[in-house]
Amino acid sequence: MVCIVSGIGLLLGLGYLNTVPQPPLSTIQFVMLYGGIGLIVWGLGGGWPGLTALLRSEPALTRNEILALLAILVLAFGLRLWRLEDSIRVLVDELNPINEILHLWDNPRLPILEPIQPYSPFPRVFAAWGAAAASQFGHTLWALRLPSVVVGTLTVGVVYFLGRSLFTGKTALMAALLLATIPLHLHFSRINALHVADPLVGSLAVWFLVGALRSNQHMAWTLSGAALGLTQYFYEGGRLLFPGLVAVWLLLKLLHQPQNWQQWRRGLMIWCVTAVIVAAPVYITLSQFQEPAAARLNQNLPPADYLYALLTARPGSNAFQWLGQHLLNPLLLFISQPDTGVFYGGDQPLILLVLLPAFFAGLFWAGKVSSGRMLLLWFALTWAGNLLLADSALASRYVVVLPAVVLLLALGITSVATHLKVKQRDTLAWGYVVACCLIQVIYYFGPHLDTFNRQIRPDRRDAYDAILRTADLPPGTRIYLVQPPPTMTETYARTFLRYVAPDLEIYFVDDVRGLDWEQLAGPVAFFVPRDAAETIALLNQHFDLQPPQDTPYFVPAETYRLYRPTFH
C-alpha cells in the first residue's frame, strides 16, 4: 500500500508541478515519472511475490531459443547502428527534437510534460533521451539518433515475446527477424523520430495483456496497464490506437466468453487503474494548458463540410471516386505504391514484392484463430484511423502497426509450411525467411537510401553536410555559407549549428561583395559552391586561402568547398 500511495503521489505531483511557474529541475521530474511508475507497478503487481509468480507462469526459453533471439537482437542493433550518421547525412524533420534538446539544456527547470508547440505537441520524454545521448556521446547525428536505435532494437525483442505468447516460438523468431530487417522499421530506427516509440510501448501493453488473460497474474495486468499508460507519452498514433485496440479486443473476448468476467474482473480493475494513473500526468498538464489530447489529428482532419460532401457523394462523381481511392490507398501503400511523404519515401511499397505471398497468406490464416484476429483488428484500426486524415497513405503513420504486420507475415509463412507435404518444409520456410530478410537489407541500404537521399534534397546544394563539417573548426569561428539553398533559412541553420558546435556562428551570404572585409578578423571559414569562381577570386584578393577542403562523405547533391583564410 505504501508503494501504491507513494507512486500515485509522485505521478499526480508531477502533473501538478508541470503546470506551476517554477517547476523543479527536469532531472527531479524524470525521477518522479520513472519512480512513480515503478512504485505503482510494484505495489499493484504484488511486489516480489507477484513478479516471481508471473515468471513461473511463463513458459521457459530453451537454450536454442535464447541464442537465436540474441543473434537476432545483435543483428537488429548492428543494422540500425551501421553508418548511422553518414548514410542519411541530413535532418529528417529532426530539427524539432534538436530544438527540444537545446531547450532542455538551456532551462534545467523545463516542464517535461508541457506539450511542445506548434508542430510536435507531445511530452519531452523522447527528446530527453536524445539530450542524454548527446551529452554522453557528443553533439552528433549519431548521438541524436541513438535512442531510436535502442528503442527499435528493443521492439524486435518485444515482438518476439508477443509472437511467442500468441503463436509458436518458430513464428515468433520469424517475426522478430523480419522486423529486424523490414525497411520501414529500419528507417525509423535510424532517425530521431518519435513514431518509433509507439510500437515498443504498444506491443508491451498487448504482450502483457495476452499473458494476463492467460495466467490472470496481477503483475501481468499491472505491467500491461503501465505500458498502455506510457503510450500517452509518445506520438499520437500510439496514443489513439492502443487504448482502442486493447479495449475492443477485450470486449470481443468477453462477448465470446462471458464466463471469464468473474475470473478477470479484479485484474481488469488493476489494469484500468494502472493505465489511468500512469497516463494522468499527461492529461493534467494538457488540461492546465488547455491543449487538446489529439492536436495532430485536429491539424490533419479535413473540414467537416468537406467530409460530409465526400460521404454523401453519388457513385460516379469525382468525390466518390476520390473517396474510393482514399479507402484503398492504405492497402496500396503496403502492397503496390511507394510512400509520397518525406519521412520514408523510396520507390517501393512498405512490403517488398518477395514478401507479398506471405502477407496475403497471413491475412487469410489470421482469420482462423483468435490470436490472429487480434492482428487483423490492429491492422484494421490503424487503417480506419488514417482514413480520417486528409492523406491516408503516409508511411510514417504506419510504423505503429509494423509489429502486427511482421507477425502476419510470419503466421502466413508458418501456416503455409505446415500444409506442405514435404519433409524439408521447415528448412524451406526458414530459407524463404532468410532470403527475404537479405533482400530487405540489400534493398534498404542500397536502392532505398539512394532514392531517399535524392528525394529529401530538393535543392541543388547540400547545406546540411556543410553545417555538420563545422564541428572540426576552431571555437569562435564565424562561418559564411555562400549562396545558401532556398529551402534552408539562416534561423534553421543556426539552430542546427548550435547543436553541432555551440561555440560557432553562421551567416548566410548571397554575394560576398557585400561583406565588410575590414571586420573579418579572427577565425573565419567560407563554404563556397564549387562553381562560384568569382567568389573564390574575391576571397583570394583579401586572404591567403588554405587549400580547399571537400567533404569526405558521399552526398548525392552538390557540396560546398570549405575555404579557411590565413590573414595578412
Coordinates of C-alpha atoms in Angstrom, one line a residue:
M1 CA 0.0 0.0 0.0
V2 CA 2.9 2.4 0.8
C3 CA 4.3 1.8 -2.8
I4 CA 0.9 2.4 -4.4
V5 CA 0.2 5.6 -2.4
S6 CA 3.8 6.9 -3.0
G7 CA 3.5 6.1 -6.7
I8 CA 0.2 7.9 -7.1
G9 CA 1.6 10.9 -5.2
L10 CA 4.7 11.1 -7.4
L11 CA 2.7 10.9 -10.6
L12 CA 0.0 13.3 -9.6
G13 CA 2.5 15.6 -8.1
L14 CA 4.5 15.5 -11.4
G15 CA 1.3 16.5 -13.3
Y16 CA 0.7 19.4 -10.9
L17 CA 4.4 20.6 -10.9
N18 CA 4.3 20.8 -14.7
T19 CA 1.7 23.5 -14.5
V20 CA 3.3 25.8 -12.0
P21 CA 5.6 28.8 -13.0
Q22 CA 8.7 27.3 -11.4
P23 CA 8.8 23.5 -11.6
P24 CA 11.6 21.6 -10.1
L25 CA 14.7 20.5 -12.0
S26 CA 13.8 18.3 -15.0
T27 CA 16.1 15.6 -13.5
I28 CA 13.8 15.5 -10.5
Q29 CA 10.7 15.5 -12.7
F30 CA 12.1 12.4 -14.5
V31 CA 12.9 10.7 -11.2
M32 CA 9.2 11.4 -10.2
L33 CA 8.0 9.9 -13.5
Y34 CA 10.1 6.8 -13.6
G35 CA 9.9 6.3 -9.8
G36 CA 6.2 6.8 -9.7
I37 CA 5.6 4.2 -12.5
G38 CA 7.9 1.7 -10.8
L39 CA 6.2 2.1 -7.4
I40 CA 2.7 1.7 -8.9
V41 CA 3.8 -1.4 -10.8
W42 CA 5.5 -2.9 -7.8
G43 CA 2.6 -2.1 -5.4
L44 CA -0.4 -3.1 -7.6
G45 CA 1.5 -6.0 -9.1
G46 CA 2.2 -7.7 -5.8
G47 CA 5.9 -6.9 -5.4
W48 CA 8.5 -9.6 -5.5
P49 CA 5.9 -12.5 -5.0
G50 CA 3.9 -11.1 -7.9
L51 CA 6.9 -10.9 -10.1
T52 CA 8.1 -14.4 -9.3
A53 CA 4.6 -15.8 -9.8
L54 CA 4.5 -14.1 -13.2
L55 CA 7.9 -15.5 -14.2
R56 CA 6.9 -19.0 -13.2
S57 CA 3.7 -18.8 -15.2
E58 CA 5.6 -18.0 -18.4
P59 CA 7.0 -21.0 -20.4
A60 CA 10.8 -21.1 -20.1
L61 CA 13.0 -20.3 -23.0
T62 CA 15.2 -23.1 -24.3
R63 CA 18.9 -22.6 -24.8
N64 CA 18.5 -22.6 -28.5
E65 CA 15.7 -20.0 -28.3
I66 CA 17.9 -17.7 -26.2
L67 CA 20.8 -18.0 -28.6
A68 CA 18.6 -17.4 -31.6
L69 CA 16.9 -14.4 -30.0
L70 CA 20.2 -12.9 -29.0
A71 CA 21.6 -13.3 -32.5
I72 CA 18.5 -11.5 -34.0
L73 CA 18.9 -8.7 -31.5
V74 CA 22.6 -8.3 -32.3
L75 CA 21.7 -8.2 -36.0
A76 CA 18.9 -5.7 -35.4
F77 CA 21.2 -3.4 -33.3
G78 CA 24.0 -3.7 -35.8
L79 CA 21.9 -2.9 -38.8
R80 CA 20.4 0.2 -37.0
L81 CA 23.8 1.4 -35.9
W82 CA 25.7 0.8 -39.1
R83 CA 26.6 4.1 -40.9
L84 CA 24.1 5.8 -38.7
E85 CA 25.5 9.2 -39.2
D86 CA 26.6 9.3 -42.8
S87 CA 24.1 7.2 -44.7
I88 CA 21.4 9.9 -44.0
R89 CA 23.5 13.0 -43.7
V90 CA 20.6 15.3 -43.5
L91 CA 17.9 16.1 -40.9
V92 CA 14.7 14.1 -41.5
D93 CA 12.4 16.5 -39.6
E94 CA 14.9 16.3 -36.8
L95 CA 15.1 20.0 -36.0
N96 CA 12.1 19.7 -33.7
P97 CA 13.9 17.2 -31.4
I98 CA 17.1 19.3 -31.7
N99 CA 15.1 22.3 -30.5
E100 CA 13.8 20.4 -27.5
I101 CA 17.2 19.1 -26.7
L102 CA 18.5 22.7 -26.7
H103 CA 15.6 23.8 -24.5
L104 CA 16.3 21.1 -22.0
W105 CA 20.0 22.2 -21.9
D106 CA 19.1 25.9 -21.6
N107 CA 16.4 25.5 -19.0
P108 CA 17.1 23.0 -16.2
R109 CA 13.6 23.5 -14.9
L110 CA 11.7 23.0 -18.2
P111 CA 8.4 21.2 -17.7
I112 CA 9.0 17.7 -19.2
L113 CA 5.3 17.1 -19.9
E114 CA 4.4 20.5 -21.4
P115 CA 3.2 20.0 -25.0
I116 CA 5.9 21.1 -27.5
Q117 CA 4.4 23.7 -29.8
P118 CA 3.4 24.1 -32.5
Y119 CA 4.5 21.1 -34.6
S120 CA 5.2 18.4 -32.0
P121 CA 2.6 18.7 -29.2
F122 CA 3.9 15.8 -27.1
P123 CA 5.8 15.4 -23.9
R124 CA 9.6 15.8 -23.8
V125 CA 10.4 12.2 -22.7
F126 CA 11.8 11.0 -26.0
A127 CA 13.7 14.3 -26.5
A128 CA 15.3 13.9 -23.1
W129 CA 16.7 10.5 -24.2
G130 CA 18.3 12.3 -27.1
A131 CA 19.6 15.0 -24.8
A132 CA 21.2 12.4 -22.6
A133 CA 22.8 10.6 -25.5
A134 CA 24.2 13.8 -26.9
S135 CA 25.6 14.8 -23.5
Q136 CA 27.2 11.4 -23.2
F137 CA 28.5 10.8 -26.7
G138 CA 28.8 14.2 -28.3
H139 CA 26.7 16.6 -30.4
T140 CA 26.4 14.4 -33.5
L141 CA 23.8 12.9 -35.6
W142 CA 24.9 9.5 -34.2
A143 CA 24.1 10.5 -30.7
L144 CA 20.9 12.2 -31.7
R145 CA 19.6 9.0 -33.4
L146 CA 20.9 6.5 -30.8
P147 CA 17.7 6.5 -28.7
S148 CA 15.8 5.3 -31.9
V149 CA 18.4 2.6 -32.4
V150 CA 17.9 1.3 -28.9
V151 CA 14.1 1.6 -29.0
G152 CA 13.9 -0.1 -32.4
T153 CA 16.1 -3.0 -31.2
L154 CA 14.0 -3.5 -28.0
T155 CA 10.9 -3.6 -30.1
V156 CA 12.3 -6.5 -32.0
G157 CA 12.7 -8.4 -28.7
V158 CA 9.2 -7.5 -27.5
V159 CA 7.7 -8.6 -30.8
Y160 CA 9.4 -12.0 -30.3
F161 CA 7.8 -12.4 -26.9
L162 CA 4.4 -11.2 -28.2
G163 CA 4.6 -13.7 -31.1
R164 CA 5.6 -16.5 -28.7
S165 CA 2.5 -15.7 -26.5
L166 CA 0.2 -15.5 -29.5
F167 CA 1.5 -18.4 -31.6
T168 CA 4.6 -20.5 -31.5
G169 CA 8.3 -20.0 -30.9
K170 CA 9.1 -20.5 -34.6
T171 CA 6.5 -17.9 -35.7
A172 CA 7.9 -15.5 -33.1
L173 CA 11.5 -15.9 -34.2
M174 CA 10.5 -15.4 -37.8
A175 CA 8.5 -12.2 -36.9
A176 CA 11.5 -10.8 -34.9
L177 CA 13.9 -11.5 -37.8
L178 CA 11.5 -9.8 -40.3
L179 CA 11.1 -6.8 -38.0
A180 CA 14.9 -6.6 -37.6
T181 CA 15.2 -6.2 -41.4
I182 CA 12.0 -4.7 -42.7
P183 CA 12.9 -1.4 -44.4
L184 CA 10.3 0.9 -42.8
H185 CA 11.3 -0.1 -39.2
L186 CA 14.9 0.0 -40.1
H187 CA 14.5 3.6 -41.4
F188 CA 12.6 4.9 -38.4
S189 CA 15.0 3.3 -36.0
R190 CA 17.8 5.2 -37.7
I191 CA 16.4 8.8 -37.4
N192 CA 15.2 10.7 -34.4
A193 CA 11.5 10.2 -34.9
L194 CA 9.0 9.9 -32.1
H195 CA 7.0 7.4 -34.2
V196 CA 9.4 4.5 -33.3
A197 CA 8.5 4.6 -29.6
D198 CA 4.8 3.8 -30.3
P199 CA 5.2 0.1 -31.4
L200 CA 7.5 -0.5 -28.4
V201 CA 5.2 0.6 -25.6
G202 CA 2.1 -0.6 -27.5
S203 CA 3.5 -4.1 -28.2
L204 CA 4.5 -4.3 -24.5
A205 CA 0.9 -3.4 -23.5
V206 CA -0.5 -6.1 -25.8
W207 CA 2.1 -8.7 -24.8
F208 CA 1.5 -8.3 -21.1
L209 CA -2.3 -8.3 -21.7
V210 CA -2.0 -11.6 -23.5
G211 CA -0.1 -13.0 -20.5
A212 CA -2.7 -11.6 -18.1
L213 CA -5.6 -13.1 -19.9
R214 CA -3.8 -16.5 -19.8
S215 CA -2.4 -16.5 -16.3
N216 CA -4.5 -13.9 -14.5
Q217 CA -1.4 -12.7 -12.6
H218 CA -1.7 -9.3 -11.0
M219 CA 1.8 -8.4 -12.2
A220 CA 0.9 -9.1 -15.8
W221 CA -2.2 -6.9 -15.5
T222 CA -0.2 -4.1 -13.9
L223 CA 2.6 -4.2 -16.5
S224 CA 0.1 -4.1 -19.3
G225 CA -1.7 -1.2 -17.7
A226 CA 1.6 0.7 -17.2
A227 CA 2.7 0.2 -20.8
L228 CA -0.7 1.3 -22.0
G229 CA -0.4 4.4 -19.9
L230 CA 3.0 5.1 -21.4
T231 CA 1.6 5.1 -24.9
Q232 CA 0.3 8.6 -24.0
Y233 CA 3.8 10.0 -23.7
F234 CA 4.9 9.5 -27.3
Y235 CA 3.4 10.0 -30.8
E236 CA -0.3 10.5 -31.3
G237 CA -0.7 7.3 -33.4
G238 CA 0.0 5.1 -30.4
R239 CA -1.8 7.4 -28.1
L240 CA -5.0 7.0 -30.0
L241 CA -4.6 3.4 -31.4
F242 CA -3.6 1.2 -28.5
P243 CA -6.3 2.1 -25.9
G244 CA -8.9 1.5 -28.6
L245 CA -7.2 -1.7 -29.8
V246 CA -7.0 -3.4 -26.3
A247 CA -10.5 -2.2 -25.3
V248 CA -12.1 -3.6 -28.5
W249 CA -10.2 -6.8 -28.2
L250 CA -11.1 -7.3 -24.5
L251 CA -14.8 -6.5 -25.3
L252 CA -14.8 -9.1 -28.1
K253 CA -13.2 -11.7 -25.8
L254 CA -15.8 -11.1 -23.1
L255 CA -18.7 -11.2 -25.5
H256 CA -17.3 -14.5 -26.8
Q257 CA -16.6 -15.9 -23.4
P258 CA -18.7 -14.0 -20.8
Q259 CA -17.9 -16.6 -18.1
N260 CA -14.4 -15.1 -17.9
W261 CA -15.7 -11.9 -16.5
Q262 CA -15.7 -13.2 -12.9
Q263 CA -12.1 -14.5 -13.3
W264 CA -10.8 -11.4 -14.9
R265 CA -12.8 -8.8 -13.0
R266 CA -10.1 -7.9 -10.4
G267 CA -7.3 -8.0 -12.9
L268 CA -9.2 -5.7 -15.3
M269 CA -9.7 -3.2 -12.4
I270 CA -6.0 -3.3 -11.7
W271 CA -5.2 -2.9 -15.4
C272 CA -7.5 0.1 -15.8
V273 CA -6.4 1.8 -12.6
T274 CA -2.7 1.4 -13.5
A275 CA -3.2 2.8 -17.0
V276 CA -5.2 5.8 -15.8
I277 CA -2.7 6.7 -13.1
V278 CA 0.4 6.4 -15.4
A279 CA -1.3 8.5 -18.1
A280 CA -2.7 11.0 -15.6
P281 CA 0.3 13.4 -15.6
V282 CA 0.0 14.0 -19.3
Y283 CA -3.7 14.9 -19.1
I284 CA -3.3 17.0 -16.0
T285 CA -0.7 19.1 -17.9
L286 CA -2.8 19.2 -21.1
S287 CA -5.9 20.4 -19.3
Q288 CA -4.0 23.1 -17.4
F289 CA -2.5 24.4 -20.7
Q290 CA -5.9 24.0 -22.4
E291 CA -4.4 21.8 -25.1
P292 CA -6.3 19.1 -27.0
A293 CA -5.4 15.4 -26.5
A294 CA -5.2 14.9 -30.2
A295 CA -3.7 18.0 -31.6
R296 CA -2.1 16.4 -34.6
L297 CA -5.3 14.7 -35.6
N298 CA -7.1 18.0 -35.3
Q299 CA -4.5 19.6 -37.6
N300 CA -4.9 16.9 -40.3
L301 CA -8.6 16.4 -40.3
P302 CA -10.4 17.7 -43.4
P303 CA -13.1 20.3 -42.8
A304 CA -16.4 18.9 -41.5
D305 CA -18.4 20.1 -44.6
Y306 CA -15.8 18.5 -46.9
L307 CA -16.1 15.2 -45.1
Y308 CA -19.9 15.4 -45.3
A309 CA -19.7 16.1 -49.0
L310 CA -17.5 13.0 -49.5
L311 CA -19.6 10.7 -47.5
T312 CA -22.8 11.8 -49.4
A313 CA -21.2 11.8 -52.8
R314 CA -23.1 9.9 -55.5
P315 CA -21.5 7.0 -57.3
G316 CA -19.7 8.1 -60.4
S317 CA -18.9 11.6 -59.2
N318 CA -15.3 12.8 -58.7
A319 CA -15.8 13.0 -55.0
F320 CA -17.0 9.4 -54.9
Q321 CA -14.0 8.2 -56.9
W322 CA -11.7 10.1 -54.6
L323 CA -13.3 8.5 -51.6
G324 CA -12.8 5.1 -53.1
Q325 CA -9.2 5.8 -53.8
H326 CA -8.8 7.2 -50.2
L327 CA -10.1 3.9 -48.8
L328 CA -7.7 1.8 -50.9
N329 CA -4.6 3.9 -50.5
P330 CA -3.5 2.4 -47.1
L331 CA -3.6 -1.1 -48.5
L332 CA -1.9 0.0 -51.8
L333 CA 0.8 1.7 -49.7
F334 CA 1.7 -1.8 -48.3
I335 CA 1.5 -3.8 -51.5
S336 CA 2.0 -1.7 -54.6
Q337 CA 2.6 2.1 -54.3
P338 CA 5.5 3.9 -52.7
D339 CA 5.3 6.5 -49.9
T340 CA 4.5 10.0 -51.0
G341 CA 5.8 11.6 -47.8
V342 CA 9.3 13.0 -47.0
F343 CA 10.0 10.8 -44.0
Y344 CA 10.4 7.5 -45.8
G345 CA 10.0 7.9 -49.5
G346 CA 11.6 5.4 -51.8
D347 CA 10.1 3.8 -54.9
Q348 CA 8.7 0.6 -53.4
P349 CA 5.7 -0.2 -51.2
L350 CA 6.1 -1.0 -47.5
I351 CA 6.1 -4.7 -48.1
L352 CA 8.5 -5.8 -50.8
L353 CA 7.2 -8.0 -53.6
V354 CA 9.1 -11.1 -52.4
L355 CA 7.0 -11.0 -49.1
L356 CA 3.6 -10.3 -50.6
P357 CA 2.6 -14.0 -50.7
A358 CA 3.4 -14.3 -47.0
F359 CA 1.3 -11.2 -46.3
F360 CA -1.8 -12.4 -48.1
A361 CA -1.3 -15.9 -46.5
G362 CA -1.1 -14.2 -43.1
L363 CA -4.3 -12.2 -43.7
F364 CA -6.1 -15.4 -44.7
W365 CA -4.8 -17.6 -41.8
A366 CA -5.2 -14.9 -39.2
G367 CA -8.9 -15.0 -39.6
K368 CA -9.0 -18.7 -38.5
V369 CA -7.5 -18.2 -35.0
S370 CA -8.3 -15.9 -32.1
S371 CA -4.8 -14.6 -31.8
G372 CA -4.6 -13.9 -35.5
R373 CA -7.9 -11.9 -35.4
M374 CA -6.3 -9.6 -32.9
L375 CA -3.6 -8.8 -35.5
L376 CA -6.3 -8.1 -38.1
L377 CA -8.0 -5.8 -35.6
W378 CA -4.7 -4.0 -35.1
F379 CA -4.3 -3.5 -38.8
A380 CA -7.9 -2.6 -39.4
L381 CA -8.0 0.1 -36.7
T382 CA -4.8 1.6 -38.0
W383 CA -6.3 1.7 -41.4
A384 CA -9.5 3.2 -40.2
G385 CA -7.8 5.9 -38.1
N386 CA -5.8 7.0 -41.2
L387 CA -9.0 7.3 -43.2
L388 CA -10.0 10.2 -41.0
L389 CA -7.0 12.2 -42.2
A390 CA -6.6 14.2 -45.4
D391 CA -3.8 11.9 -46.6
S392 CA -4.5 8.3 -45.7
A393 CA -1.2 6.8 -47.0
L394 CA 1.8 8.3 -45.4
A395 CA 4.3 5.7 -44.4
S396 CA 5.2 7.5 -41.1
R397 CA 1.7 6.8 -39.8
Y398 CA 2.0 3.1 -40.2
V399 CA 5.1 2.5 -38.1
V400 CA 2.7 1.8 -35.3
V401 CA 1.3 -1.3 -37.0
L402 CA 4.6 -2.9 -38.0
P403 CA 4.6 -5.5 -35.1
A404 CA 1.2 -6.7 -36.4
V405 CA 2.4 -6.8 -40.0
V406 CA 5.5 -8.9 -39.3
L407 CA 3.5 -11.3 -37.1
L408 CA 1.1 -11.6 -40.0
L409 CA 4.0 -12.3 -42.4
A410 CA 5.4 -14.9 -40.0
L411 CA 2.0 -16.5 -39.4
G412 CA 1.4 -16.8 -43.2
I413 CA 4.8 -18.4 -43.7
T414 CA 4.5 -21.0 -40.9
S415 CA 0.8 -21.8 -41.8
V416 CA 1.7 -22.5 -45.4
A417 CA 4.7 -24.5 -44.4
T418 CA 2.6 -26.8 -42.2
H419 CA 0.5 -27.7 -45.2
L420 CA 3.4 -28.6 -47.4
K421 CA 3.7 -32.3 -47.9
V422 CA 7.5 -32.4 -48.0
K423 CA 10.0 -33.5 -45.3
Q424 CA 12.1 -30.3 -45.5
R425 CA 9.2 -27.9 -45.0
D426 CA 10.9 -26.2 -42.0
T427 CA 14.1 -25.7 -44.0
L428 CA 12.2 -24.3 -46.9
A429 CA 10.3 -21.9 -44.6
W430 CA 13.5 -20.7 -42.9
G431 CA 15.3 -20.4 -46.2
Y432 CA 12.5 -18.2 -47.5
V433 CA 12.6 -16.0 -44.4
V434 CA 16.3 -15.6 -44.5
A435 CA 16.3 -14.8 -48.3
C436 CA 13.5 -12.2 -47.7
C437 CA 15.5 -10.6 -44.9
L438 CA 18.6 -10.5 -47.0
I439 CA 16.7 -8.9 -49.9
Q440 CA 15.2 -6.3 -47.4
V441 CA 18.6 -5.3 -46.1
I442 CA 20.1 -5.1 -49.6
Y443 CA 17.2 -3.0 -50.8
Y444 CA 17.2 -0.6 -47.8
F445 CA 20.9 0.1 -47.7
G446 CA 21.1 0.2 -51.5
P447 CA 18.3 1.4 -53.7
H448 CA 16.1 2.8 -51.0
L449 CA 18.7 5.1 -49.4
D450 CA 19.9 6.2 -52.8
T451 CA 16.4 7.2 -53.8
F452 CA 15.5 8.7 -50.4
N453 CA 18.7 10.8 -50.2
R454 CA 17.8 12.3 -53.6
Q455 CA 14.2 12.9 -52.7
I456 CA 15.0 14.6 -49.4
R457 CA 17.4 17.1 -51.1
P458 CA 15.3 19.1 -53.5
D459 CA 18.0 21.8 -53.6
R460 CA 21.0 21.8 -55.9
R461 CA 23.3 22.3 -52.9
D462 CA 23.5 20.5 -49.6
A463 CA 23.9 22.8 -46.6
Y464 CA 23.4 20.0 -44.1
D465 CA 26.8 18.5 -44.9
A466 CA 28.5 21.9 -44.6
I467 CA 27.0 22.5 -41.1
L468 CA 28.0 19.0 -39.9
R469 CA 31.6 19.6 -41.1
T470 CA 31.8 22.8 -39.0
A471 CA 32.3 20.5 -35.9
D472 CA 36.0 20.4 -36.8
L473 CA 36.5 24.1 -36.9
P474 CA 38.2 26.1 -34.0
P475 CA 35.9 27.6 -31.3
G476 CA 34.8 31.1 -32.1
T477 CA 34.9 30.6 -35.9
R478 CA 32.5 32.7 -37.9
I479 CA 31.1 30.7 -40.8
Y480 CA 29.8 32.2 -44.0
L481 CA 27.7 30.0 -46.2
V482 CA 27.8 31.5 -49.7
Q483 CA 24.8 31.1 -51.9
P484 CA 22.7 29.1 -49.5
P485 CA 19.9 26.8 -50.7
P486 CA 16.4 28.5 -50.8
T487 CA 14.8 25.8 -48.6
M488 CA 17.0 26.5 -45.6
T489 CA 16.8 29.6 -43.5
E490 CA 19.5 31.2 -41.5
T491 CA 17.5 30.6 -38.3
Y492 CA 17.2 26.9 -39.2
A493 CA 20.9 26.7 -39.8
R494 CA 21.8 28.5 -36.6
T495 CA 19.6 26.1 -34.5
F496 CA 21.2 23.1 -36.2
L497 CA 24.7 24.6 -35.7
R498 CA 24.0 25.3 -32.1
Y499 CA 23.5 21.6 -31.5
V500 CA 26.5 20.6 -33.6
A501 CA 29.0 23.3 -32.4
P502 CA 27.5 25.8 -30.0
D503 CA 30.6 28.0 -29.9
L504 CA 30.4 28.8 -33.7
E505 CA 28.3 31.4 -35.6
I506 CA 26.9 31.1 -39.1
Y507 CA 25.8 33.7 -41.6
F508 CA 24.1 33.3 -45.0
V509 CA 25.7 35.3 -47.8
D510 CA 24.3 35.6 -51.3
D511 CA 27.2 37.7 -52.5
V512 CA 30.5 38.2 -50.7
R513 CA 31.0 41.6 -52.3
G514 CA 28.6 42.9 -49.6
L515 CA 30.9 41.9 -46.7
D516 CA 32.8 44.3 -44.6
W517 CA 36.3 42.9 -45.2
E518 CA 37.9 45.0 -42.6
Q519 CA 35.7 43.5 -39.9
L520 CA 36.7 39.9 -40.8
A521 CA 39.2 39.4 -38.1
G522 CA 39.8 36.2 -36.2
P523 CA 38.9 32.7 -37.3
V524 CA 36.7 32.7 -40.3
A525 CA 35.5 30.0 -42.7
F526 CA 33.7 30.1 -46.0
F527 CA 31.6 27.4 -47.5
V528 CA 31.6 28.1 -51.2
P529 CA 29.9 26.3 -54.2
R530 CA 32.4 24.7 -56.5
D531 CA 31.3 26.8 -59.5
A532 CA 31.5 30.1 -57.7
A533 CA 34.7 31.2 -59.4
E534 CA 34.1 34.9 -58.8
T535 CA 33.6 34.4 -55.1
I536 CA 36.8 32.4 -54.8
A537 CA 38.7 35.1 -56.7
L538 CA 37.4 37.8 -54.3
L539 CA 38.4 35.7 -51.3
N540 CA 41.9 35.3 -52.9
Q541 CA 42.2 39.1 -53.1
H542 CA 41.7 39.6 -49.4
F543 CA 43.2 36.4 -47.9
D544 CA 45.8 33.8 -48.3
L545 CA 43.5 30.9 -48.7
Q546 CA 44.4 27.4 -47.4
P547 CA 43.8 24.6 -49.9
P548 CA 40.1 24.0 -50.3
Q549 CA 38.6 21.1 -48.4
D550 CA 35.9 18.9 -50.0
T551 CA 33.6 16.7 -48.0
P552 CA 34.9 13.2 -47.2
Y553 CA 31.3 11.9 -47.3
F554 CA 29.2 10.8 -50.2
V555 CA 26.4 13.2 -50.6
P556 CA 24.0 12.9 -53.6
A557 CA 24.0 16.7 -54.2
E558 CA 26.4 19.4 -54.9
T559 CA 28.5 20.0 -51.8
Y560 CA 30.3 23.1 -50.6
R561 CA 34.0 23.5 -50.5
L562 CA 35.5 24.8 -47.3
Y563 CA 37.9 27.7 -47.6
R564 CA 39.8 28.8 -44.5
P565 CA 41.9 32.0 -44.9
T566 CA 45.2 33.0 -43.4
F567 CA 45.1 36.7 -42.6
H568 CA 47.9 39.0 -44.0

